[in-house]
Short mmCIF file of C-alpha atoms and ligand atoms in Angstrom, two decimals:
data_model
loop_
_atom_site.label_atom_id
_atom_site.label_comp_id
_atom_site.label_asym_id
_atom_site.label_seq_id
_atom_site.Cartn_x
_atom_site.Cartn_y
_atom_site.Cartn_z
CA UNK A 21 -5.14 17.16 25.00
CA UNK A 22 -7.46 15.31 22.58
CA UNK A 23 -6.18 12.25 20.54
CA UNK A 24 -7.18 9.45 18.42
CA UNK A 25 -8.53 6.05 18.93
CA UNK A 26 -9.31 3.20 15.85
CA UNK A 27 -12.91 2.17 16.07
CA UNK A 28 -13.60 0.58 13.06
CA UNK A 29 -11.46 -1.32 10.31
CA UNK A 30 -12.14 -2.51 6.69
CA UNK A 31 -10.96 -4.24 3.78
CA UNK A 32 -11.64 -5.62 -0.01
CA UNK A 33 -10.07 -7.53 -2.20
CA UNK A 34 -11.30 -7.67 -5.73
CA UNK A 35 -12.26 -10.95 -7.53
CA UNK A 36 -10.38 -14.38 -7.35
CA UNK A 37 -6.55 -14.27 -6.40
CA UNK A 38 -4.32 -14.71 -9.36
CA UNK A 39 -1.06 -17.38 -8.41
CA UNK A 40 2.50 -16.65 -9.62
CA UNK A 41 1.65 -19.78 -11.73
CA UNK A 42 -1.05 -17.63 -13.42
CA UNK A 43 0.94 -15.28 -14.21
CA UNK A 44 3.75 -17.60 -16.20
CA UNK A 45 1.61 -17.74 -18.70
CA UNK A 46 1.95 -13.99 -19.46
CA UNK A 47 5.41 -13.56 -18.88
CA UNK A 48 8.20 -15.34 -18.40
CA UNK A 49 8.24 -16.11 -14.66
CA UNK A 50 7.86 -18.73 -12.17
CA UNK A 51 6.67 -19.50 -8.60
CA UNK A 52 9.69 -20.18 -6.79
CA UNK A 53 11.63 -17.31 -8.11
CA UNK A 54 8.51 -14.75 -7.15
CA UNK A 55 8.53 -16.91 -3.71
CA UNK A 56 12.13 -16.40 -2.95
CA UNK A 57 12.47 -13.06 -3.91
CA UNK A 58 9.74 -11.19 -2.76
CA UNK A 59 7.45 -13.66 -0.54
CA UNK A 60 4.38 -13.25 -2.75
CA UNK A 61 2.37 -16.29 -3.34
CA UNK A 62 -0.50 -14.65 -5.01
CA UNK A 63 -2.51 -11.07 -5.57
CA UNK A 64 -6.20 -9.69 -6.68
CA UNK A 65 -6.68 -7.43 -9.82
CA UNK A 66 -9.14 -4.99 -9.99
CA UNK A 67 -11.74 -5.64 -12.41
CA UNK A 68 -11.89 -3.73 -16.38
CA UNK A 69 -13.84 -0.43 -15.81
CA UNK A 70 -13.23 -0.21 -12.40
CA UNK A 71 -11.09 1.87 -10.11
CA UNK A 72 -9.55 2.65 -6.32
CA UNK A 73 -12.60 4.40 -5.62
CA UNK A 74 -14.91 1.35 -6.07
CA UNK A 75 -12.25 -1.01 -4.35
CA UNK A 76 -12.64 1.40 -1.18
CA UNK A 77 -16.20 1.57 -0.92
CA UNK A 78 -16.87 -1.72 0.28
CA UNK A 79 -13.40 -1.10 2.47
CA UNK A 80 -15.38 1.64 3.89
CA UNK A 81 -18.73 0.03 4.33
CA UNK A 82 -17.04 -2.88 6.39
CA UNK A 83 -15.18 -0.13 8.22
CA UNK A 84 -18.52 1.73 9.26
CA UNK A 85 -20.13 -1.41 9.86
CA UNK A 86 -17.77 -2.83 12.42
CA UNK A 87 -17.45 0.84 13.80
CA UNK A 88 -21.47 0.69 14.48
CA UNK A 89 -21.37 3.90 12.06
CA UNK A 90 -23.55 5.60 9.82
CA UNK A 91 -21.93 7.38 6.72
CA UNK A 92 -23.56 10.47 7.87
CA UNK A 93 -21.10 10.13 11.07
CA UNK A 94 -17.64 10.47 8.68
CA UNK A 95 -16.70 14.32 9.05
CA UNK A 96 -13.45 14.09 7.00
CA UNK A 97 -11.83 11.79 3.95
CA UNK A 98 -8.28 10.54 3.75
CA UNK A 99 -7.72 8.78 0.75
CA UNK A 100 -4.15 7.15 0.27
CA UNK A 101 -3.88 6.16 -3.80
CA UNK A 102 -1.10 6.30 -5.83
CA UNK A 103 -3.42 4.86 -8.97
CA UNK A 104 -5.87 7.78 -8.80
CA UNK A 105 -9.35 7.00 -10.75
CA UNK A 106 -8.35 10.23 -12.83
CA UNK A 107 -5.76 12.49 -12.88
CA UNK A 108 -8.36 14.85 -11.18
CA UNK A 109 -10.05 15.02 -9.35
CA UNK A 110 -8.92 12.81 -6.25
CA UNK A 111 -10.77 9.92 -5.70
CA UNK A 112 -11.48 10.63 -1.96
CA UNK A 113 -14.49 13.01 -3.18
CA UNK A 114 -15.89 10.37 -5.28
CA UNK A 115 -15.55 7.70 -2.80
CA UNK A 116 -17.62 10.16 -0.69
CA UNK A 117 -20.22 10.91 -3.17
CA UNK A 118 -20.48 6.64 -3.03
CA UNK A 119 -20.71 6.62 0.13
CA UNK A 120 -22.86 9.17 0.95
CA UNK A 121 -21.14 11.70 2.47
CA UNK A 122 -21.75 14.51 0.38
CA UNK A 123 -20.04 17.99 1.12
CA UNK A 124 -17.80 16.12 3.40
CA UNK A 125 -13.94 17.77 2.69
CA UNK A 126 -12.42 14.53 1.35
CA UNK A 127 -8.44 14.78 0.75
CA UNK A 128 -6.14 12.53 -1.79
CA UNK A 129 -3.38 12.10 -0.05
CA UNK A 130 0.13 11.05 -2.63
CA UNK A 131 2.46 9.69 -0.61
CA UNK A 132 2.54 6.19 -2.48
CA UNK A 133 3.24 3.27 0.07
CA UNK A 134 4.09 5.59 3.00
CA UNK A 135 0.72 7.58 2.64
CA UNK A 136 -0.61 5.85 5.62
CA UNK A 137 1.54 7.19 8.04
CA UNK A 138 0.90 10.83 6.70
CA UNK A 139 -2.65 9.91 7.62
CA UNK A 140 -2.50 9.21 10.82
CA UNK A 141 -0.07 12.28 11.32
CA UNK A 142 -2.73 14.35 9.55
CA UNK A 143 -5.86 12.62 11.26
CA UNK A 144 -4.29 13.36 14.59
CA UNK A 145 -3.76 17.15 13.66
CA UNK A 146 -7.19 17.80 12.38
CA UNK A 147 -9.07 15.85 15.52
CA UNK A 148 -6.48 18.59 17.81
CA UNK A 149 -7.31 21.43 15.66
CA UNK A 150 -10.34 21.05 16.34
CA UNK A 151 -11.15 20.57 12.29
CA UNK A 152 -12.95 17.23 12.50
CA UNK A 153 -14.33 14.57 14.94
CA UNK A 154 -14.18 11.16 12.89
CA UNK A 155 -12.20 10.58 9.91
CA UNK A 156 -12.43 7.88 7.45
CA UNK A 157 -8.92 7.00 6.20
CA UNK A 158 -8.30 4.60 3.35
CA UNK A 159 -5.83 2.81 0.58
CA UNK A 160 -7.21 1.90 -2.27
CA UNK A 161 -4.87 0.62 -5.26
CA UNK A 162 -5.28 -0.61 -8.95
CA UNK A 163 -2.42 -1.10 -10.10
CA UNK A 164 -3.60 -3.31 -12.70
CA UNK A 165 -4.34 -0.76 -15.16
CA UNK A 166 -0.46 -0.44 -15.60
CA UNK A 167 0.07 -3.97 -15.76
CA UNK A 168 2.39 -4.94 -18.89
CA UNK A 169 0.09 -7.07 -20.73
CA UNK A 170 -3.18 -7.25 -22.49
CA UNK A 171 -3.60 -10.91 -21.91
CA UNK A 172 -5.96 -10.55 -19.28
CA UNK A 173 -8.07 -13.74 -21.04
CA UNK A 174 -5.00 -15.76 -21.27
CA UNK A 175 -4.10 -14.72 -17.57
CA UNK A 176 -7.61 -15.42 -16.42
CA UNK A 177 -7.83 -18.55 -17.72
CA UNK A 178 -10.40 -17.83 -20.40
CA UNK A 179 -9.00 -18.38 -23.58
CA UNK A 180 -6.38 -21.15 -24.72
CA UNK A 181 -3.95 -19.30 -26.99
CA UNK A 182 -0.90 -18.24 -26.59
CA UNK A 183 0.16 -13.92 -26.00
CA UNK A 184 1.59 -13.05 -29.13
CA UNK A 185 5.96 -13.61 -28.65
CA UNK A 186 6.08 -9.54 -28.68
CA UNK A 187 3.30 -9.35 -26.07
CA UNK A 188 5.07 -12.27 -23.91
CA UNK A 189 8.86 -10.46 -24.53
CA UNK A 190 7.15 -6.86 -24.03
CA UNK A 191 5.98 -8.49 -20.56
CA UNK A 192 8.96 -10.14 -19.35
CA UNK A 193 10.87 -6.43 -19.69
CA UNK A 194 9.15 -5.24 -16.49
CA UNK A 195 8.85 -9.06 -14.96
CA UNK A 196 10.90 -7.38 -12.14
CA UNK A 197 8.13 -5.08 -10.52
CA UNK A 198 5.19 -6.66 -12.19
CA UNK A 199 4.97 -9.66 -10.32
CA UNK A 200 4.79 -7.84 -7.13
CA UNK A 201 1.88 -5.68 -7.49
CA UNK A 202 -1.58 -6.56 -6.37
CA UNK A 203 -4.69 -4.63 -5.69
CA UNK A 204 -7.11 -3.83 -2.91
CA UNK A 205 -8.41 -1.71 -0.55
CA UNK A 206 -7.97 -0.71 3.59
CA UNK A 207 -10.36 1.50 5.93
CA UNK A 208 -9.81 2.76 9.75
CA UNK A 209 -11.82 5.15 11.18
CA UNK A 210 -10.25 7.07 13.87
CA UNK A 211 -12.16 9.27 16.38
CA UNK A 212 -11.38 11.85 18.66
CA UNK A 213 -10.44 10.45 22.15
CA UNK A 214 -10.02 11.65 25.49
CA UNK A 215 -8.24 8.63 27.20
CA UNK A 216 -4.95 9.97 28.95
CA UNK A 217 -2.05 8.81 26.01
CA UNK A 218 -4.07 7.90 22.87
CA UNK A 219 -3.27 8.99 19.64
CA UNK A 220 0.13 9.57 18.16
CA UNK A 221 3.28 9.25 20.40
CA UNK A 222 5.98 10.11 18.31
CA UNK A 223 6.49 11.02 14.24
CA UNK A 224 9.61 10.52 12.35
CA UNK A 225 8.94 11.14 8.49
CA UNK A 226 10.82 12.25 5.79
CA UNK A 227 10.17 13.15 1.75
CA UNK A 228 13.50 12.76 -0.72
CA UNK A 229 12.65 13.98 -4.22
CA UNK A 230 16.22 13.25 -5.47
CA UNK A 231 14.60 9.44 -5.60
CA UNK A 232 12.29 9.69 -8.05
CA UNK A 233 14.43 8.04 -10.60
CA UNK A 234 14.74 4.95 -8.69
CA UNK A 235 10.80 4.86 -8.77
CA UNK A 236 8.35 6.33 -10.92
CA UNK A 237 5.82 6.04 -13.34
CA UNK A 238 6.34 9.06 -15.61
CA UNK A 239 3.15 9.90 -16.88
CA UNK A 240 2.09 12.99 -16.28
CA UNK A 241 1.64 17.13 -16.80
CA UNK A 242 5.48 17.17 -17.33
CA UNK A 243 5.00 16.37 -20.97
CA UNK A 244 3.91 19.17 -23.31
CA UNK A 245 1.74 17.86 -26.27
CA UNK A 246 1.10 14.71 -24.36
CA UNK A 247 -2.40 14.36 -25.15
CA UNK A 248 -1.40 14.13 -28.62
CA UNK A 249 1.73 12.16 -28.31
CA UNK A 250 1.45 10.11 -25.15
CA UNK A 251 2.04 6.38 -25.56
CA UNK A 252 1.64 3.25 -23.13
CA UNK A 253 5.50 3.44 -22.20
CA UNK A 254 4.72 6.53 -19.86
CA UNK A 255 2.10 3.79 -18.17
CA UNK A 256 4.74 1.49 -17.15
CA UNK A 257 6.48 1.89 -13.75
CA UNK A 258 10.36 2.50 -13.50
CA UNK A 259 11.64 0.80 -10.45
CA UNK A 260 15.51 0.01 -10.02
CA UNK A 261 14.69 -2.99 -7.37
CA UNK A 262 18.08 -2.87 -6.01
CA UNK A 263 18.45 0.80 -5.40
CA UNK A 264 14.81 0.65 -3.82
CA UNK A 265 15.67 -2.13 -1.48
CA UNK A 266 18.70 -1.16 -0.24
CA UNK A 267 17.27 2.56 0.49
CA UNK A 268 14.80 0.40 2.67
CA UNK A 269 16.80 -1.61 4.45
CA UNK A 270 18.94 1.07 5.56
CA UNK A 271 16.57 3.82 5.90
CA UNK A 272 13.00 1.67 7.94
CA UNK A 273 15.30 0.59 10.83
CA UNK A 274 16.74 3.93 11.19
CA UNK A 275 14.07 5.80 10.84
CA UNK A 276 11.87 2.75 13.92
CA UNK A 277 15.49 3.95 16.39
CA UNK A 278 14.45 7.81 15.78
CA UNK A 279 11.17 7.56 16.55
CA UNK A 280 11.37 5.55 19.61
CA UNK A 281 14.04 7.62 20.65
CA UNK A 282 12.47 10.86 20.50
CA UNK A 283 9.29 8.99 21.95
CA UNK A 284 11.41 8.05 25.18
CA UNK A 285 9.94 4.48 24.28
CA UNK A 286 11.82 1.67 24.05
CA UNK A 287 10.77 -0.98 20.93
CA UNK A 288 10.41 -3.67 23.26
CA UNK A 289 7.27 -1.74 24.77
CA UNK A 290 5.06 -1.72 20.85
CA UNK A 291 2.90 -4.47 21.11
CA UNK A 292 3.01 -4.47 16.82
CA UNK A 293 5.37 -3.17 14.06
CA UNK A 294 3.03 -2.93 11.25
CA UNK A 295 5.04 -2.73 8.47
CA UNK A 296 4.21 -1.75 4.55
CA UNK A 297 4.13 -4.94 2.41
CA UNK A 298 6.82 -4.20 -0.29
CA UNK A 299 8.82 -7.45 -0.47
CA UNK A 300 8.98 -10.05 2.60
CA UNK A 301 12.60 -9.68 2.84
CA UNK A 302 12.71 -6.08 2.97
CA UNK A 303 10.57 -6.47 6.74
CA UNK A 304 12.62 -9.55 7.36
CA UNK A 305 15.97 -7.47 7.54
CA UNK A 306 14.32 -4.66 8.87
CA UNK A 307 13.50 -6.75 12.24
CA UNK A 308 17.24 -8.52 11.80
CA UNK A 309 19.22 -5.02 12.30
CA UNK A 310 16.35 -4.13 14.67
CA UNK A 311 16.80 -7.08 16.94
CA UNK A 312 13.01 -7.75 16.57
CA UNK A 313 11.14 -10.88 17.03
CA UNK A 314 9.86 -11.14 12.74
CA UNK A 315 6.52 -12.43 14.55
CA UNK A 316 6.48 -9.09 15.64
CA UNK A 317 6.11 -7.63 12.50
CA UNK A 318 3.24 -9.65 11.11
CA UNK A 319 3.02 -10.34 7.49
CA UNK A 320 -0.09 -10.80 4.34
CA UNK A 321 2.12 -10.28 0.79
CA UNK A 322 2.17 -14.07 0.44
CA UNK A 323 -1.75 -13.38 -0.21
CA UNK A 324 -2.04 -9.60 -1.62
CA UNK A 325 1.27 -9.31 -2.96
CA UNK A 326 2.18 -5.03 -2.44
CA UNK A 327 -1.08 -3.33 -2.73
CA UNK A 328 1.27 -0.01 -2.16
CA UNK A 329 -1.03 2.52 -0.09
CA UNK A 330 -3.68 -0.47 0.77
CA UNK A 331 -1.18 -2.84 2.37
CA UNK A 332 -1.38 -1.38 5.89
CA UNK A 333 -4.97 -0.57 5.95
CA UNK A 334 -5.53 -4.16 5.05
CA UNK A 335 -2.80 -5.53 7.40
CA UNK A 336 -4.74 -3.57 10.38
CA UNK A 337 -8.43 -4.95 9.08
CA UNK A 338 -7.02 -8.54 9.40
CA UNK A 339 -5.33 -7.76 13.05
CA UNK A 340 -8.49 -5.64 14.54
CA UNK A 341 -10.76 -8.40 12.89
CA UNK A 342 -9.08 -11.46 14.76
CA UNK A 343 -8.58 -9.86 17.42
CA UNK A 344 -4.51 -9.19 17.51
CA UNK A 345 -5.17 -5.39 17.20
CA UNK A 346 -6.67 -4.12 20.43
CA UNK A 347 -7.54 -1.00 21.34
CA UNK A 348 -5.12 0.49 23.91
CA UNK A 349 -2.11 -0.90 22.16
CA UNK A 350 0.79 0.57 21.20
CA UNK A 351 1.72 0.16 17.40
CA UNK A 352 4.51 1.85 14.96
CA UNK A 353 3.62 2.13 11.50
CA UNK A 354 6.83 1.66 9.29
CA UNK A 355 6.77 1.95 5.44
CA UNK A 356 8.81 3.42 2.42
CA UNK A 357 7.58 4.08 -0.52
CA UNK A 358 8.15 5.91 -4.13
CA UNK A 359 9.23 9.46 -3.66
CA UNK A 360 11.04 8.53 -1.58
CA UNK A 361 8.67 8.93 1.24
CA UNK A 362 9.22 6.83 4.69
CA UNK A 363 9.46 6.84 7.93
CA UNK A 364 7.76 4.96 11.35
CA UNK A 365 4.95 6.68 13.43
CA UNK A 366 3.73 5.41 16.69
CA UNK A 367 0.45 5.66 17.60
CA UNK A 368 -1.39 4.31 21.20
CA UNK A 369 -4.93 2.84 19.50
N1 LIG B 408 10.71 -13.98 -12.65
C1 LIG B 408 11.86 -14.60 -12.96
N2 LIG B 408 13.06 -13.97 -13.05
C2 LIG B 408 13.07 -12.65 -12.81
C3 LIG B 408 11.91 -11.93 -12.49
C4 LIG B 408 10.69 -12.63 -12.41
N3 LIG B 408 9.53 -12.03 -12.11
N4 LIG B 408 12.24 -10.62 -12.33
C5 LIG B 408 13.57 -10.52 -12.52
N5 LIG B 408 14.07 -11.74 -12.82
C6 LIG B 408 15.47 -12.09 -13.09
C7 LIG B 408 16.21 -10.94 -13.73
O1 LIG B 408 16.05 -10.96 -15.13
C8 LIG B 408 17.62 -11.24 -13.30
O2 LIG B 408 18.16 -12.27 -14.12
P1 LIG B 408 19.71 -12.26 -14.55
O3 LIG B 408 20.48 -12.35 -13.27
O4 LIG B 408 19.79 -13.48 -15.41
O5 LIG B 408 19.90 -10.97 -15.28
C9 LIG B 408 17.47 -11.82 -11.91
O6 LIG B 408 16.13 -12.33 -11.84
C10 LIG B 408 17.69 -10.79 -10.79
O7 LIG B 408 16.89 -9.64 -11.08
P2 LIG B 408 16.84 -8.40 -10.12
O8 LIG B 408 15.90 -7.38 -10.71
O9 LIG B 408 18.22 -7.96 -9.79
O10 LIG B 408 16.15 -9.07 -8.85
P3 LIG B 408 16.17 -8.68 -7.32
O11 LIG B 408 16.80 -9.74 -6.54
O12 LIG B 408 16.62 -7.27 -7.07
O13 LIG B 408 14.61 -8.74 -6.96
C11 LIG B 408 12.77 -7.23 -6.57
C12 LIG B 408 13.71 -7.83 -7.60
C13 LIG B 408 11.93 -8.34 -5.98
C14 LIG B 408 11.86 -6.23 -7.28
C15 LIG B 408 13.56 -6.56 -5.44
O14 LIG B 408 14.59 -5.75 -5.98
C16 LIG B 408 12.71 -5.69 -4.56
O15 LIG B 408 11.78 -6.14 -3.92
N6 LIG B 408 12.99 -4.41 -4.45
C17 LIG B 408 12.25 -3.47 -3.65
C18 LIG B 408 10.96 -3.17 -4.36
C19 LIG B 408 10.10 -2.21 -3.67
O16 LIG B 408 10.10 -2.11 -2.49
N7 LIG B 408 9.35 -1.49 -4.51
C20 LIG B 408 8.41 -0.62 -4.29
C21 LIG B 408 7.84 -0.07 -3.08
S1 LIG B 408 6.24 0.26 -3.58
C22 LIG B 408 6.02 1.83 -4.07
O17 LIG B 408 6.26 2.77 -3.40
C23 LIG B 408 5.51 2.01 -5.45
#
């Protein structure tokens, strides 16, 4: 039976990094509270007039390039966004029309931070169906067009005054979950492979719509007469922090025991958990009621802060690119994200 193998790997990160300092001068914040709580030293924001689409391409160029790959080679797109370019259409067909790979099917997938893992599920299922060869998969987020402030001068450093005190107070409302998003973008190619044992090994996902409450940002087709009413509110993420951490905690280790479980594979044989980049202490406890080694588990928010669907993608680039990723190796994707979706695959690379 067919499987999959990583041959290439990708990543970009827009612009200058902004620090938690930065952002204190937008909202009322400060380093060693965004430290402590969440791990995050500093992120990238995608630049005005610019979306996921043009984060990924160079993602995707770097991808190709280390794969030794010509556009022309990509037979099918899997793009992981939860900031879409537009409502529709999905920005894996204009990433392809970027890229040059015109007429190729290119699929959005909206699974938020756990999209990744339905990738790889779905990459491996197309490559045994048959329905493609070599698939470009990618996470691409900008989250900073629902970023609480319009001080982007003030934040970048470009202008001296101060944000107006409703600006500053309308920013420090949603301190809690705007300090922890950054943006980017991830590529892996995967192939089809014939080596004995490559491609996934075991799948344990799961979808909870009776989350969404806990985190979502409402706008949307739910609203009649939006287009004439719709204000910036609906732009703004909900996120109850607490709720979403302690789903996390519980659920990722869980969810790591199924898989190797019904994998007959114990977690001392995965050469890498690579975990979604929500909060550092969320992976921290995860590894604690796992018994794991946190090296194990390696870790980049203290430099991207959560990039949502990017942060694995751009977690593997790093890995492949210095060498810790290797093909052959066993690894177990774990992430959670808004939905809730989450869960662990384990794939042999
Ligand atoms: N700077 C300074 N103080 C802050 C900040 C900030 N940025 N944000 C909140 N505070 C204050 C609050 O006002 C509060 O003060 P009070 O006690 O005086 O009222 C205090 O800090 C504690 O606030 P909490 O919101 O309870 O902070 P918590 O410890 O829960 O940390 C956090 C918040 C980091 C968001 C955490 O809950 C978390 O990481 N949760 C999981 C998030 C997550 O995984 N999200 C998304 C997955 S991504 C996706 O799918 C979209």
């Amino acid at each position: 039976m067919p499987g999959l193998s990583i041959v290439g790997t990708g990543r970009f990160l827009p612009g200058r990094p902004y620090t938690n300092s930065d952002l204190a001068r937008v909202l009322d914040t400060n380093d060693e509270w965004i430290r402590q709580r969440t791990g995050i030293a500093q992120r990238h924001y995608c630049p005005r007039g610019q979306g996921p689409a043009d984060l990924a391409l160079p993602a995707a160029k770097a991808a190709l390039e280390s794969a030794n790959l010509a556009p022309s080679d990509i037979d099918y797109i899997l793009f992981n966004t939860m900031t879409p370019d537009h409502v529709f259409p999905g920005s894996g067909t204009v990433l392809g029309a970027n890229l040059g790979c015109i007429g190729v099917p290119a699929l959005d997938l909206r699974a938020q931070c756990a999209a990744m893992l339905y990738s790889f599920q779905l990459a491996d299922s197309l490559i045994l169906s048959g329905a493609a060869k070599r698939i470009l998969i990618v996470g691409a987020e900008a989250h900073s067009a629902m970023m609480p402030w319009r001080d982007w001068d003030v934040l970048e450093g470009t202008s001296d005054r101060k944000p107006s005190a409703q600006d500053f107070e309308r920013a420090t409302k949603h301190r809690g979950w705007a300090v922890v998003f950054g943006d980017g973008a991830g590529a892996v190619i995967v192939e089809r492979s014939d080596k004995p044992g490559a491609g996934i090994v075991g799948v344990d996902l799961h979808s909870d719509g009776t989350h969404v409450e806990e985190l979502c940002l409402p706008a949307g087709f739910k609203m009649r007469g939006a287009a004439g009413e719709i204000g910036a509110e609906e732009w703004l993420i909900r996120m109850q922090g607490r709720e979403v951490f302690k789903q996390a905690v519980v659920k990722l280790p869980r969810s790591v025991e199924l898989v190797c479980e019904k994998s007959g594979v114990p977690a001392s044989e995965v050469d890498w958990f690579i975990a979604h980049q929500a909060n550092r202490r969320i992976n921290d406890s995860v590894c604690e009621r796992l018994g794991l080694d946190p090296a194990r588990m390696p870790c980049n928010i203290d430099r991207y802060g959560n990039t949502s669907g990017a942060t694995i993608p751009i977690l593997m680039d790093e890995m492949w690119r210095d060498g810790r990723l290797r093909p052959g190796q066993l690894i177990c994707l774990v992430a959670l994200g808004a939905g809730f979706h989450w869960g662990s695959v384990l794939v042999r690379i």
